[in-house]
Coordinates of C-alpha atoms and ligand atoms in Angstrom, one line a residue:
X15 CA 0.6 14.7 5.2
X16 CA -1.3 12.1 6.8
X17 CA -2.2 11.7 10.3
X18 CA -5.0 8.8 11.8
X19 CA -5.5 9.7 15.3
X20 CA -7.2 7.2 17.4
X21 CA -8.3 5.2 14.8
X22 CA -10.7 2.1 15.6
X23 CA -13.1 0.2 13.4
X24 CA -15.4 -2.7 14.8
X25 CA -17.0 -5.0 12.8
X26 CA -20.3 -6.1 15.1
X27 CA -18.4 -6.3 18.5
X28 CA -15.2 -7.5 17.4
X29 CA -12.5 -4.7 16.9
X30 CA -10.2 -5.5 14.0
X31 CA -8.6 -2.0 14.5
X32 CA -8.1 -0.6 18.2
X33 CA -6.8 3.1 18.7
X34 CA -3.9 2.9 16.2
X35 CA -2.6 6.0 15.3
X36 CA 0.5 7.2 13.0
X37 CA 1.5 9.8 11.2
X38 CA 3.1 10.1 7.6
X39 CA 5.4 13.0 6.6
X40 CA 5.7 14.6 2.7
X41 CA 8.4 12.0 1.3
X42 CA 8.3 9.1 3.5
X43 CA 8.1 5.3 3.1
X44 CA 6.2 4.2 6.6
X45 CA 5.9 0.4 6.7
X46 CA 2.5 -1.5 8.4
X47 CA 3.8 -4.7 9.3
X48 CA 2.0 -7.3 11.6
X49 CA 0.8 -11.3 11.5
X50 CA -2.3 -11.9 9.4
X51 CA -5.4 -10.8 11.0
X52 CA -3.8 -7.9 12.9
X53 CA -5.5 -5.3 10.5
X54 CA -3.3 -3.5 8.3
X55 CA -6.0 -3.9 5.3
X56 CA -8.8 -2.8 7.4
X57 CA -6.3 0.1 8.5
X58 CA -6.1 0.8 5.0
X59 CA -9.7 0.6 4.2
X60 CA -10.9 3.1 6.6
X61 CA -8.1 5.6 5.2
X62 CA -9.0 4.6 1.6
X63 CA -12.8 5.5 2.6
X64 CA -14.1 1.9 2.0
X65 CA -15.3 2.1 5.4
X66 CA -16.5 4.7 8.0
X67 CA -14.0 4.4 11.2
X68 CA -15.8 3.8 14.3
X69 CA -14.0 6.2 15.9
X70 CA -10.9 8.0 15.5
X71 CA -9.6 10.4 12.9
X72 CA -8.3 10.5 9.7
X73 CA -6.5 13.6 8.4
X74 CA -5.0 14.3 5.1
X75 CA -3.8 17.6 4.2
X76 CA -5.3 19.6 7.6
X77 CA -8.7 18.0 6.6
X78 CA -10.7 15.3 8.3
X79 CA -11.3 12.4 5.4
X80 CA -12.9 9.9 7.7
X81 CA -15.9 10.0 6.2
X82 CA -15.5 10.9 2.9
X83 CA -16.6 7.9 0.3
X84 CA -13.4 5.6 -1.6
X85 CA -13.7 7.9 -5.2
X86 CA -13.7 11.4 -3.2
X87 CA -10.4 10.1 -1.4
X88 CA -8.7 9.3 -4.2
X89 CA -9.6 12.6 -5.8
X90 CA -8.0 14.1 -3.1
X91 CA -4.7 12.3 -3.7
X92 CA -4.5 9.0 -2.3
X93 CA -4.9 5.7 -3.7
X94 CA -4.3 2.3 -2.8
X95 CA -3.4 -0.5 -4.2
X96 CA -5.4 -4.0 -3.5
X97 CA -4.2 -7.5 -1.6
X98 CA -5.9 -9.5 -4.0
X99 CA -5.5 -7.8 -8.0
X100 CA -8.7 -7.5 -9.7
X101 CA -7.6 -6.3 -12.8
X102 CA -10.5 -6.0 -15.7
X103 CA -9.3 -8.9 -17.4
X104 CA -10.6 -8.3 -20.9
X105 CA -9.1 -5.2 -21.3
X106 CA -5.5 -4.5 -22.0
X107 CA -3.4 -3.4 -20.1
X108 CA -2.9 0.1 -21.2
X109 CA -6.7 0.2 -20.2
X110 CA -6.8 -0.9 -17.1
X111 CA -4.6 1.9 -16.6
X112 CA -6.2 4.7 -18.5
X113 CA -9.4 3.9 -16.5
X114 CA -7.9 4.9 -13.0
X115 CA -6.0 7.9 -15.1
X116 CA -9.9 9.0 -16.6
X117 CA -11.3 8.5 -13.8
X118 CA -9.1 8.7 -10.6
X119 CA -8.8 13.0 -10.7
X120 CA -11.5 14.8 -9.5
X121 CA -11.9 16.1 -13.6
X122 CA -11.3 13.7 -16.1
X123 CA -8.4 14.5 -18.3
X124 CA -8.7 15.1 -21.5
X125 CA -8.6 11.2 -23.2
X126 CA -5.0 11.6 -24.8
X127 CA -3.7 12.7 -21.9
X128 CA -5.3 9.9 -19.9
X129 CA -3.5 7.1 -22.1
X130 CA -0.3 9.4 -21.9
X131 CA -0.4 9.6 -18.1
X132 CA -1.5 5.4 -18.2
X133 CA 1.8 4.7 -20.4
X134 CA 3.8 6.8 -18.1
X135 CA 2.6 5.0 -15.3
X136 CA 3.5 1.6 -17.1
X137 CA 6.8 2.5 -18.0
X138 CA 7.5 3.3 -14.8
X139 CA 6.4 -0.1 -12.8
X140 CA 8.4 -1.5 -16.2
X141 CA 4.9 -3.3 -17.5
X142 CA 4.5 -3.5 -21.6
X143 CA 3.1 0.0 -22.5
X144 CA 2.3 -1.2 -26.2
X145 CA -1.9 -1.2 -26.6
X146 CA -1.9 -4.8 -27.7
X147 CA -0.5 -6.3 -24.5
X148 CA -3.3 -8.4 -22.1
X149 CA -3.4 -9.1 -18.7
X150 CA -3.2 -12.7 -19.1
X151 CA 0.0 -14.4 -18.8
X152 CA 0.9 -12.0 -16.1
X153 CA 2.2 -14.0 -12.9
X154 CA 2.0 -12.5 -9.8
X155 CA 4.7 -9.7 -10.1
X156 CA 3.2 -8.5 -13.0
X157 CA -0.2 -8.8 -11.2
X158 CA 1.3 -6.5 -8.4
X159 CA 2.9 -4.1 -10.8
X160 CA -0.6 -3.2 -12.7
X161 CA -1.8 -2.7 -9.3
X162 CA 1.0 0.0 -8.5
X163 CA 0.2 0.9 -12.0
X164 CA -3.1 1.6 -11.7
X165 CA -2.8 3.5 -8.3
X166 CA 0.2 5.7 -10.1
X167 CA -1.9 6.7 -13.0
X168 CA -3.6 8.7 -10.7
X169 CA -1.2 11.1 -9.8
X170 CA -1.6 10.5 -6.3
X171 CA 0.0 12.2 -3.4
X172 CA -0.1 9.4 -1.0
X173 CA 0.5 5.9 -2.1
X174 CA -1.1 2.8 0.3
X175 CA 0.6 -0.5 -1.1
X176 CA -1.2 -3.5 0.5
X177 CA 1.1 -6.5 0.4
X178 CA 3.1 -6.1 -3.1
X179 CA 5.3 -9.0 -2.4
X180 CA 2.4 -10.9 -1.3
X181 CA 2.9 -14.5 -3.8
X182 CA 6.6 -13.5 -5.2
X183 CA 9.7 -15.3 -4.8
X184 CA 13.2 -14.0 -3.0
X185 CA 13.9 -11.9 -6.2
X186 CA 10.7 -10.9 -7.1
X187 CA 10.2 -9.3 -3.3
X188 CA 14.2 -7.4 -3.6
X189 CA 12.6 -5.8 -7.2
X190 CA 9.2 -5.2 -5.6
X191 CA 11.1 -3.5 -3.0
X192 CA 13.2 -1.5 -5.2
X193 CA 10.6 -0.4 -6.9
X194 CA 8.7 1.2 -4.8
X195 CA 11.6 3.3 -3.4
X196 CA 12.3 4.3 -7.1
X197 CA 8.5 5.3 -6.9
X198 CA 9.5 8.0 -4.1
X199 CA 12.1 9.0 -5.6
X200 CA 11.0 9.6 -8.9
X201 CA 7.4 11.1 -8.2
X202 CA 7.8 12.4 -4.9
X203 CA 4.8 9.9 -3.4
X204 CA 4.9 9.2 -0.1
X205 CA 3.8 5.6 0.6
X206 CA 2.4 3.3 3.4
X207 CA 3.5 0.1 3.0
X208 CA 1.3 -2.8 4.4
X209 CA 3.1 -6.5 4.2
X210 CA 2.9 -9.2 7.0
X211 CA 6.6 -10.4 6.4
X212 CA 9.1 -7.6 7.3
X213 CA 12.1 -9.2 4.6
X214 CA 12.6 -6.8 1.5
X215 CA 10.6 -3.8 3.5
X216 CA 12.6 -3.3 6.3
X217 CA 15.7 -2.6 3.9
X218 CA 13.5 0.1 2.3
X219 CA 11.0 1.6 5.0
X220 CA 12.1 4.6 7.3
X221 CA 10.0 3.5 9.7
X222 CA 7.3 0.9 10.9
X223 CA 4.5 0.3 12.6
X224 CA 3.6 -3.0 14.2
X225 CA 0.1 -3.8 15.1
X226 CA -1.3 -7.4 16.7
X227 CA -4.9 -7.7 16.9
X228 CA -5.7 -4.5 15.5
X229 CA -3.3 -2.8 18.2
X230 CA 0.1 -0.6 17.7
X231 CA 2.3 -2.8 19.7
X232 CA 6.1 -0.9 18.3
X233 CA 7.0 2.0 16.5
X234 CA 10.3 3.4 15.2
X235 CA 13.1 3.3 12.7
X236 CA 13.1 -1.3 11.0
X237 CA 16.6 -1.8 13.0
X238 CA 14.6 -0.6 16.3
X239 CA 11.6 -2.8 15.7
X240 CA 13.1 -5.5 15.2
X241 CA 15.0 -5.8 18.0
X242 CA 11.8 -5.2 20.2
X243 CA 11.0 -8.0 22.5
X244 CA 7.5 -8.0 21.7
X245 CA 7.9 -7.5 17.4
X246 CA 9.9 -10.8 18.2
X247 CA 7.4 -12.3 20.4
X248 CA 4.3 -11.9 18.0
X249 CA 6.1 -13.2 14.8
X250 CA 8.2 -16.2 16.3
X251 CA 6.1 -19.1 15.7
X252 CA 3.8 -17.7 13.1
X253 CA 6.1 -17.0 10.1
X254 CA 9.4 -18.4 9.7
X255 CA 10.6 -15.6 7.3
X256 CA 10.3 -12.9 9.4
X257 CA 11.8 -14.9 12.0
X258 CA 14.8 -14.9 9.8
X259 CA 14.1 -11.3 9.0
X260 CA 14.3 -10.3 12.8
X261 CA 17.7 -12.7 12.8
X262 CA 18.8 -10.7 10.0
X263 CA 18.1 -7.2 11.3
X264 CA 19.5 -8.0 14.3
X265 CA 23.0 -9.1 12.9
X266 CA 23.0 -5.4 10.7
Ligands
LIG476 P1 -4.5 -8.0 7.9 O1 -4.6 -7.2 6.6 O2 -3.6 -7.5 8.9 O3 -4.2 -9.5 7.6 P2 -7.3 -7.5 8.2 O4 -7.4 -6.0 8.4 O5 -7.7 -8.0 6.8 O6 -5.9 -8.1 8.6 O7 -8.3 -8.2 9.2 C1 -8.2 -8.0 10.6 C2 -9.3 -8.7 11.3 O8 -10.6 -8.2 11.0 C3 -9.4 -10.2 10.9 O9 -9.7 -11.0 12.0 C4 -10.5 -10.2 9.9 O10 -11.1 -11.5 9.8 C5 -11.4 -9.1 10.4 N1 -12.2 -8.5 9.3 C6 -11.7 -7.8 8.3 N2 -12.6 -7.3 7.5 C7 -13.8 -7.7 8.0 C8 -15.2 -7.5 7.7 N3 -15.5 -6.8 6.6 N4 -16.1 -8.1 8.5 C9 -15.8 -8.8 9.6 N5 -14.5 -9.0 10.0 C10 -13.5 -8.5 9.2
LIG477 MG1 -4.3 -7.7 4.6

């Protein structure tokens, strides 16, 4: 479905993303793990169209998306999900929703069927769908689940999920996890999962990715990964999780 070829973006002369390339098939979950900094959300943003690759390819569908501007991606089925939430905090949460359901298809909806298709979406990351409930008060699962939300209502073929367990706790991340599986299962999206600590994903991801400063450094099925020498070498000493994570694989 989606294949980046060569893909590297520079900011000035520093390269936060060097050659990577990966392919997603129709139905997959593909997991984008690596350390802070290695440059999974720049990864993401070039696919998303928030910025022009420096070189390299993006394809989606047989067609070359590298240039095409954020809105004009999404049209064509992909969206994304944010790091950071940035939900409109004065509306509800219904309209947060309805907004990416309006305005996320190439032609808007009819309005009913946008609040319809925002409720759906709702239900299905289990967020009240009544028209009175607010964002605030929402911690930081809730947070993650308007963003998944959000990038749902659009119908999208391709979901990119940047760090949804970013800020939960052990249960939170298992749920988060779940969730997104149930989100392949139940709408067919295939997903590209960003997160720098391999925990919950690994138990839920086909297969992974790992990049290090903006490099592809292993590839394969989570078992694979993170057994490799070098997976184990870039995340000992920077994140004690994942250290526990590779521990943990390794024991399966
Ligand atoms: P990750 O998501 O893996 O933590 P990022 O893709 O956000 O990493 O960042 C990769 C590297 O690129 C980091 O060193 C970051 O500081 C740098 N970077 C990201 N965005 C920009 C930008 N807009 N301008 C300059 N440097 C950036
Ligand atoms: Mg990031």
């Amino acid at each position: 479905m989606l294949e980046v070829s060569g893909l590297t973006k520079r900011f000035g002369g520093f390269a936060a993303v060097s050659n990577v390339s990966f392919r997603l098939a129709e139905g997959e979950i593909l997991g984008l793990i690596g350390p802070n900094g290695s440059g999974k959300s720049t990864t993401f943003n070039v696919v998303a169209g928030l910025y022009a690759p420096t070189s390299g390819s993006v394809r989606f569908l047989g067609e070359e998306i590298g240039a095409l501007p954020p809105a004009a991606v999404c049209h064509r089925g992909i969206a994304r999900t944010f790091q950071i939430p940035r939900p409109f905090r004065r509306l509800s949460l219904l309209e947060n929703v309805a907004l990416a359901a309006f305005y996320g298809r190439g032609e808007h909806p009819p309005r009913a069927k946008a609040w319809e298709m925002a409720k759906d979406a709702l239900a299905l990351v289990k967020l009240p769908t009544h028209p009175a409930a607010r964002v605030d008060g929402l911690g930081a699962a809730g947070l993650k689940k308007l963003e998944l939300a959000r990038a749902l209502a659009t119908q999208p073929k391709v979901l990119l999920a940047d760090e949804s367990l970013g800020g939960l706790d052990e249960q939170e991340m298992e749920q988060a996890a779940d969730m997104l599986a149930m989100i392949r299962r139940e709408r067919g999206v295939s997903v590209v999962w960003v997160e720098h600590i391999m925990g919950a994903l690994m138990r839920v991801v086909d297969r992974c990715i790992v990049l290090d400063h903006g490099e592809v450094i292993a590839a394969g099925k989570p078992q694979d990964v993170a057994r490799d020498p070098r997976v184990i070498e870039v995340y000992l000493g920077t994140d004690a999780s994942a250290v526990q994570a590779v521990t943990d694989a390794r024991v399966a």
